[in-house]
Amino acid sequence: MTLIHFLIAAALLAGAAAYALTRHKRKGRDIAIPAPDTLRTDLLYGYYGTYGNQIAETTDHVNLVWLWDFLDKQQAAEVLAQMPGKFGVLDVASYLYHREDGRLRPRPGADGQLRAAFRHLRDAGVLSQVKMLVPVDEPNLSKTNLTDTLPWAAELLRRVAADFTELEGVLLGCIYLGGKPMPHLELWDVVGFDLYNQRSGIFAPGGHYARMLKKLRPGQRTMILPGGYSNIQQDPTPFVNFAHGNPEVLIVLPFLWATVPWADDVDKGIRDIPAMRAAYEAAGRSLVGG
């Protein structure tokens, strides 16, 4: 299978349905979120996914690298090796799930597939860079709903990771599709949702973020996702200010740096929109000290 086919498959697994669901919703609006007097120095900042020349283009203003689920273990090792010292997030959906009877189902032998991937990353000297594991993107999509499998996935990830000293303390994270029920939030160390059309209005009192926060257990952290791509062009400032003022936020994760060939609703990524590129580079530097 060619890389383009992998990319197309990834779109089906990770986002195309989400775009279709949100495309025709009425757009929300930004709300004013001032920066607090004291700014944090412990936030993580990086873009969802890594594509094309993104490593060279972003390494000076990110401290997190997110590895797509369609990257094989060798490709994942190569990306991590080029981003030393960055907080690595590994989406392991391709090891946990496969297509059966036209839908995604838990993969037989997922335990062995995951162990083989971890061994490869360990032998390449980069497994210790993996700080968070993600089972699958948007598990609550109506078309490919996988929420019933999440307890299985979380147990498997924790059990297998426990056998690798390089993964001691690794976090489990999950991004849901916003505006829908988000079952099993309690399973994850870090949770978030994407609802780009609602802009920073998701942070309004009693809004989508506040409702999610009420369901979290003590100690759980969050990630927030501004949509900087051409169809949204979200100013990152409200998201950055919110992160500074809310200690449960661990990650600011913009979508999407590169212009990717498989997403019809993403005409241009952040890198190809001059105003957005400048804004997101500045936001990253303000957070990571680049």
PDB file of N, CA and C in Angstrom, residues 28-95:
ATOM      1  N   GLY A  28     -19.744  29.224  15.672  1.00  0.00           N
ATOM      2  CA  GLY A  28     -19.782  29.952  16.926  1.00  0.00           C
ATOM      3  C   GLY A  28     -19.000  31.252  16.793  1.00  0.00           C
ATOM      4  N   ARG A  29     -18.749  31.869  17.926  1.00  0.00           N
ATOM      5  CA  ARG A  29     -18.012  33.127  17.897  1.00  0.00           C
ATOM      6  C   ARG A  29     -16.973  33.120  18.999  1.00  0.00           C
ATOM      7  N   ASP A  30     -15.935  33.902  18.788  1.00  0.00           N
ATOM      8  CA  ASP A  30     -14.920  34.042  19.816  1.00  0.00           C
ATOM      9  C   ASP A  30     -15.456  34.845  20.986  1.00  0.00           C
ATOM     10  N   ILE A  31     -14.985  34.519  22.160  1.00  0.00           N
ATOM     11  CA  ILE A  31     -15.288  35.315  23.348  1.00  0.00           C
ATOM     12  C   ILE A  31     -13.982  35.870  23.891  1.00  0.00           C
ATOM     13  N   ALA A  32     -14.070  36.981  24.580  1.00  0.00           N
ATOM     14  CA  ALA A  32     -12.876  37.622  25.124  1.00  0.00           C
ATOM     15  C   ALA A  32     -12.351  36.807  26.302  1.00  0.00           C
ATOM     16  N   ILE A  33     -11.098  36.419  26.226  1.00  0.00           N
ATOM     17  CA  ILE A  33     -10.439  35.697  27.316  1.00  0.00           C
ATOM     18  C   ILE A  33      -9.126  36.418  27.589  1.00  0.00           C
ATOM     19  N   PRO A  34      -9.074  37.260  28.601  1.00  0.00           N
ATOM     20  CA  PRO A  34      -7.843  38.008  28.882  1.00  0.00           C
ATOM     21  C   PRO A  34      -6.768  37.108  29.461  1.00  0.00           C
ATOM     22  N   ALA A  35      -5.533  37.503  29.260  1.00  0.00           N
ATOM     23  CA  ALA A  35      -4.419  36.767  29.855  1.00  0.00           C
ATOM     24  C   ALA A  35      -4.377  37.036  31.348  1.00  0.00           C
ATOM     25  N   PRO A  36      -4.089  36.030  32.160  1.00  0.00           N
ATOM     26  CA  PRO A  36      -3.962  36.264  33.602  1.00  0.00           C
ATOM     27  C   PRO A  36      -2.685  37.033  33.908  1.00  0.00           C
ATOM     28  N   ASP A  37      -2.599  37.554  35.124  1.00  0.00           N
ATOM     29  CA  ASP A  37      -1.415  38.326  35.513  1.00  0.00           C
ATOM     30  C   ASP A  37      -0.156  37.470  35.532  1.00  0.00           C
ATOM     31  N   THR A  38      -0.311  36.211  35.964  1.00  0.00           N
ATOM     32  CA  THR A  38       0.835  35.292  36.025  1.00  0.00           C
ATOM     33  C   THR A  38       0.716  34.264  34.914  1.00  0.00           C
ATOM     34  N   LEU A  39       1.747  34.183  34.071  1.00  0.00           N
ATOM     35  CA  LEU A  39       1.727  33.247  32.956  1.00  0.00           C
ATOM     36  C   LEU A  39       2.459  31.963  33.323  1.00  0.00           C
ATOM     37  N   ARG A  40       1.969  30.861  32.820  1.00  0.00           N
ATOM     38  CA  ARG A  40       2.552  29.559  33.111  1.00  0.00           C
ATOM     39  C   ARG A  40       3.784  29.301  32.250  1.00  0.00           C
ATOM     40  N   THR A  41       4.644  28.432  32.735  1.00  0.00           N
ATOM     41  CA  THR A  41       5.839  28.033  31.984  1.00  0.00           C
ATOM     42  C   THR A  41       5.887  26.516  31.764  1.00  0.00           C
ATOM     43  N   ASP A  42       4.771  25.834  32.060  1.00  0.00           N
ATOM     44  CA  ASP A  42       4.750  24.369  32.010  1.00  0.00           C
ATOM     45  C   ASP A  42       3.806  23.818  30.946  1.00  0.00           C
ATOM     46  N   LEU A  43       3.376  24.649  30.015  1.00  0.00           N
ATOM     47  CA  LEU A  43       2.430  24.190  29.002  1.00  0.00           C
ATOM     48  C   LEU A  43       3.146  23.496  27.844  1.00  0.00           C
ATOM     49  N   LEU A  44       2.442  22.547  27.234  1.00  0.00           N
ATOM     50  CA  LEU A  44       2.928  21.860  26.048  1.00  0.00           C
ATOM     51  C   LEU A  44       2.220  22.429  24.831  1.00  0.00           C
ATOM     52  N   TYR A  45       2.980  22.577  23.731  1.00  0.00           N
ATOM     53  CA  TYR A  45       2.435  23.153  22.508  1.00  0.00           C
ATOM     54  C   TYR A  45       2.983  22.384  21.309  1.00  0.00           C
ATOM     55  N   GLY A  46       2.093  21.927  20.466  1.00  0.00           N
ATOM     56  CA  GLY A  46       2.491  21.233  19.249  1.00  0.00           C
ATOM     57  C   GLY A  46       1.270  21.007  18.393  1.00  0.00           C
ATOM     58  N   TYR A  47       1.470  20.657  17.142  1.00  0.00           N
ATOM     59  CA  TYR A  47       0.376  20.522  16.186  1.00  0.00           C
ATOM     60  C   TYR A  47      -0.091  19.077  16.087  1.00  0.00           C
ATOM     61  N   TYR A  48      -1.395  18.914  15.839  1.00  0.00           N
ATOM     62  CA  TYR A  48      -1.934  17.580  15.627  1.00  0.00           C
ATOM     63  C   TYR A  48      -1.351  17.017  14.327  1.00  0.00           C
ATOM     64  N   GLY A  49      -0.646  15.899  14.424  1.00  0.00           N
ATOM     65  CA  GLY A  49      -0.068  15.256  13.255  1.00  0.00           C
ATOM     66  C   GLY A  49       1.240  15.879  12.813  1.00  0.00           C
ATOM     67  N   THR A  50       1.966  15.136  11.987  1.00  0.00           N
ATOM     68  CA  THR A  50       3.249  15.580  11.435  1.00  0.00           C
ATOM     69  C   THR A  50       3.297  15.159   9.978  1.00  0.00           C
ATOM     70  N   TYR A  51       3.500  16.145   9.076  1.00  0.00           N
ATOM     71  CA  TYR A  51       3.415  15.847   7.645  1.00  0.00           C
ATOM     72  C   TYR A  51       4.364  16.746   6.859  1.00  0.00           C
ATOM     73  N   GLY A  52       4.914  16.199   5.776  1.00  0.00           N
ATOM     74  CA  GLY A  52       5.758  16.994   4.889  1.00  0.00           C
ATOM     75  C   GLY A  52       6.994  17.518   5.593  1.00  0.00           C
ATOM     76  N   ASN A  53       7.266  18.793   5.450  1.00  0.00           N
ATOM     77  CA  ASN A  53       8.440  19.429   6.054  1.00  0.00           C
ATOM     78  C   ASN A  53       8.157  20.001   7.442  1.00  0.00           C
ATOM     79  N   GLN A  54       7.132  19.494   8.082  1.00  0.00           N
ATOM     80  CA  GLN A  54       6.674  20.090   9.341  1.00  0.00           C
ATOM     81  C   GLN A  54       7.743  20.086  10.424  1.00  0.00           C
ATOM     82  N   ILE A  55       8.552  19.056  10.488  1.00  0.00           N
ATOM     83  CA  ILE A  55       9.560  18.990  11.548  1.00  0.00           C
ATOM     84  C   ILE A  55      10.501  20.180  11.460  1.00  0.00           C
ATOM     85  N   ALA A  56      11.056  20.405  10.277  1.00  0.00           N
ATOM     86  CA  ALA A  56      11.984  21.527  10.107  1.00  0.00           C
ATOM     87  C   ALA A  56      11.296  22.865  10.298  1.00  0.00           C
ATOM     88  N   GLU A  57      10.026  22.947   9.901  1.00  0.00           N
ATOM     89  CA  GLU A  57       9.312  24.217   9.939  1.00  0.00           C
ATOM     90  C   GLU A  57       8.844  24.603  11.332  1.00  0.00           C
ATOM     91  N   THR A  58       8.683  23.639  12.221  1.00  0.00           N
ATOM     92  CA  THR A  58       8.065  23.940  13.521  1.00  0.00           C
ATOM     93  C   THR A  58       8.944  23.677  14.733  1.00  0.00           C
ATOM     94  N   THR A  59      10.079  23.022  14.549  1.00  0.00           N
ATOM     95  CA  THR A  59      10.841  22.566  15.713  1.00  0.00           C
ATOM     96  C   THR A  59      11.262  23.695  16.639  1.00  0.00           C
ATOM     97  N   ASP A  60      11.355  24.931  16.114  1.00  0.00           N
ATOM     98  CA  ASP A  60      11.799  26.057  16.943  1.00  0.00           C
ATOM     99  C   ASP A  60      10.692  26.637  17.804  1.00  0.00           C
ATOM    100  N   HIS A  61       9.435  26.206  17.619  1.00  0.00           N
ATOM    101  CA  HIS A  61       8.365  26.795  18.444  1.00  0.00           C
ATOM    102  C   HIS A  61       7.377  25.761  18.983  1.00  0.00           C
ATOM    103  N   VAL A  62       7.779  24.489  19.041  1.00  0.00           N
ATOM    104  CA  VAL A  62       6.955  23.456  19.670  1.00  0.00           C
ATOM    105  C   VAL A  62       7.795  22.682  20.679  1.00  0.00           C
ATOM    106  N   ASN A  63       7.115  22.112  21.668  1.00  0.00           N
ATOM    107  CA  ASN A  63       7.785  21.179  22.574  1.00  0.00           C
ATOM    108  C   ASN A  63       7.052  19.840  22.622  1.00  0.00           C
ATOM    109  N   LEU A  64       6.158  19.615  21.648  1.00  0.00           N
ATOM    110  CA  LEU A  64       5.377  18.379  21.548  1.00  0.00           C
ATOM    111  C   LEU A  64       5.326  17.961  20.088  1.00  0.00           C
ATOM    112  N   VAL A  65       5.417  16.650  19.845  1.00  0.00           N
ATOM    113  CA  VAL A  65       5.258  16.112  18.494  1.00  0.00           C
ATOM    114  C   VAL A  65       4.196  15.011  18.550  1.00  0.00           C
ATOM    115  N   TRP A  66       3.226  15.100  17.631  1.00  0.00           N
ATOM    116  CA  TRP A  66       2.097  14.164  17.595  1.00  0.00           C
ATOM    117  C   TRP A  66       2.258  13.260  16.382  1.00  0.00           C
ATOM    118  N   LEU A  67       2.336  11.960  16.619  1.00  0.00           N
ATOM    119  CA  LEU A  67       2.557  10.999  15.546  1.00  0.00           C
ATOM    120  C   LEU A  67       1.234  10.386  15.103  1.00  0.00           C
ATOM    121  N   TRP A  68       0.932  10.540  13.798  1.00  0.00           N
ATOM    122  CA  TRP A  68      -0.306   9.995  13.235  1.00  0.00           C
ATOM    123  C   TRP A  68      -0.415   8.489  13.480  1.00  0.00           C
ATOM    124  N   ASP A  69      -1.640   8.001  13.414  1.00  0.00           N
ATOM    125  CA  ASP A  69      -1.856   6.562  13.572  1.00  0.00           C
ATOM    126  C   ASP A  69      -1.401   5.769  12.364  1.00  0.00           C
ATOM    127  N   PHE A  70      -1.301   6.399  11.161  1.00  0.00           N
ATOM    128  CA  PHE A  70      -0.933   5.627   9.969  1.00  0.00           C
ATOM    129  C   PHE A  70       0.567   5.475   9.796  1.00  0.00           C
ATOM    130  N   LEU A  71       1.369   6.115  10.619  1.00  0.00           N
ATOM    131  CA  LEU A  71       2.814   5.915  10.543  1.00  0.00           C
ATOM    132  C   LEU A  71       3.160   4.521  11.068  1.00  0.00           C
ATOM    133  N   ASP A  72       3.986   3.783  10.329  1.00  0.00           N
ATOM    134  CA  ASP A  72       4.415   2.509  10.872  1.00  0.00           C
ATOM    135  C   ASP A  72       5.508   2.752  11.906  1.00  0.00           C
ATOM    136  N   LYS A  73       5.930   1.698  12.581  1.00  0.00           N
ATOM    137  CA  LYS A  73       6.859   1.875  13.700  1.00  0.00           C
ATOM    138  C   LYS A  73       8.198   2.456  13.250  1.00  0.00           C
ATOM    139  N   GLN A  74       8.648   2.114  12.041  1.00  0.00           N
ATOM    140  CA  GLN A  74       9.900   2.678  11.544  1.00  0.00           C
ATOM    141  C   GLN A  74       9.757   4.174  11.280  1.00  0.00           C
ATOM    142  N   GLN A  75       8.647   4.586  10.661  1.00  0.00           N
ATOM    143  CA  GLN A  75       8.414   6.001  10.396  1.00  0.00           C
ATOM    144  C   GLN A  75       8.276   6.784  11.698  1.00  0.00           C
ATOM    145  N   ALA A  76       7.583   6.197  12.691  1.00  0.00           N
ATOM    146  CA  ALA A  76       7.443   6.858  13.976  1.00  0.00           C
ATOM    147  C   ALA A  76       8.801   7.063  14.634  1.00  0.00           C
ATOM    148  N   ALA A  77       9.663   6.056  14.546  1.00  0.00           N
ATOM    149  CA  ALA A  77      10.996   6.175  15.132  1.00  0.00           C
ATOM    150  C   ALA A  77      11.796   7.279  14.443  1.00  0.00           C
ATOM    151  N   GLU A  78      11.657   7.383  13.129  1.00  0.00           N
ATOM    152  CA  GLU A  78      12.388   8.418  12.392  1.00  0.00           C
ATOM    153  C   GLU A  78      11.939   9.812  12.791  1.00  0.00           C
ATOM    154  N   VAL A  79      10.637  10.002  12.975  1.00  0.00           N
ATOM    155  CA  VAL A  79      10.132  11.322  13.383  1.00  0.00           C
ATOM    156  C   VAL A  79      10.637  11.674  14.771  1.00  0.00           C
ATOM    157  N   LEU A  80      10.540  10.745  15.701  1.00  0.00           N
ATOM    158  CA  LEU A  80      10.988  11.018  17.069  1.00  0.00           C
ATOM    159  C   LEU A  80      12.480  11.328  17.107  1.00  0.00           C
ATOM    160  N   ALA A  81      13.253  10.625  16.300  1.00  0.00           N
ATOM    161  CA  ALA A  81      14.696  10.860  16.283  1.00  0.00           C
ATOM    162  C   ALA A  81      15.035  12.266  15.799  1.00  0.00           C
ATOM    163  N   GLN A  82      14.157  12.846  14.979  1.00  0.00           N
ATOM    164  CA  GLN A  82      14.388  14.199  14.482  1.00  0.00           C
ATOM    165  C   GLN A  82      13.852  15.271  15.426  1.00  0.00           C
ATOM    166  N   MET A  83      13.168  14.848  16.492  1.00  0.00           N
ATOM    167  CA  MET A  83      12.587  15.797  17.441  1.00  0.00           C
ATOM    168  C   MET A  83      13.057  15.475  18.862  1.00  0.00           C
ATOM    169  N   PRO A  84      14.361  15.419  19.101  1.00  0.00           N
ATOM    170  CA  PRO A  84      14.854  15.041  20.436  1.00  0.00           C
ATOM    171  C   PRO A  84      14.394  16.042  21.489  1.00  0.00           C
ATOM    172  N   GLY A  85      14.031  15.498  22.632  1.00  0.00           N
ATOM    173  CA  GLY A  85      13.619  16.345  23.738  1.00  0.00           C
ATOM    174  C   GLY A  85      12.181  16.784  23.698  1.00  0.00           C
ATOM    175  N   LYS A  86      11.455  16.495  22.612  1.00  0.00           N
ATOM    176  CA  LYS A  86      10.054  16.879  22.512  1.00  0.00           C
ATOM    177  C   LYS A  86       9.170  15.829  23.190  1.00  0.00           C
ATOM    178  N   PHE A  87       8.062  16.265  23.729  1.00  0.00           N
ATOM    179  CA  PHE A  87       7.049  15.406  24.336  1.00  0.00           C
ATOM    180  C   PHE A  87       6.362  14.639  23.202  1.00  0.00           C
ATOM    181  N   GLY A  88       6.589  13.328  23.131  1.00  0.00           N
ATOM    182  CA  GLY A  88       6.054  12.533  22.030  1.00  0.00           C
ATOM    183  C   GLY A  88       4.690  11.948  22.355  1.00  0.00           C
ATOM    184  N   VAL A  89       3.758  12.104  21.416  1.00  0.00           N
ATOM    185  CA  VAL A  89       2.423  11.517  21.530  1.00  0.00           C
ATOM    186  C   VAL A  89       2.262  10.512  20.404  1.00  0.00           C
ATOM    187  N   LEU A  90       1.959   9.277  20.745  1.00  0.00           N
ATOM    188  CA  LEU A  90       1.864   8.198  19.766  1.00  0.00           C
ATOM    189  C   LEU A  90       0.427   7.703  19.682  1.00  0.00           C
ATOM    190  N   ASP A  91      -0.214   7.902  18.524  1.00  0.00           N
ATOM    191  CA  ASP A  91      -1.538   7.345  18.254  1.00  0.00           C
ATOM    192  C   ASP A  91      -1.341   5.903  17.809  1.00  0.00           C
ATOM    193  N   VAL A  92      -1.899   4.964  18.551  1.00  0.00           N
ATOM    194  CA  VAL A  92      -1.650   3.539  18.301  1.00  0.00           C
ATOM    195  C   VAL A  92      -2.851   2.831  17.682  1.00  0.00           C
ATOM    196  N   ALA A  93      -3.752   3.587  17.048  1.00  0.00           N
ATOM    197  CA  ALA A  93      -4.977   2.986  16.506  1.00  0.00           C
ATOM    198  C   ALA A  93      -4.689   1.854  15.531  1.00  0.00           C
ATOM    199  N   SER A  94      -3.643   1.989  14.720  1.00  0.00           N
ATOM    200  CA  SER A  94      -3.373   0.954  13.712  1.00  0.00           C
ATOM    201  C   SER A  94      -2.922  -0.355  14.349  1.00  0.00           C
ATOM    202  N   TYR A  95      -2.432  -0.311  15.572  1.00  0.00           N
ATOM    203  CA  TYR A  95      -2.048  -1.532  16.276  1.00  0.00           C
ATOM    204  C   TYR A  95      -3.231  -2.143  17.026  1.00  0.00           C
TER     205      TYR A  95
END
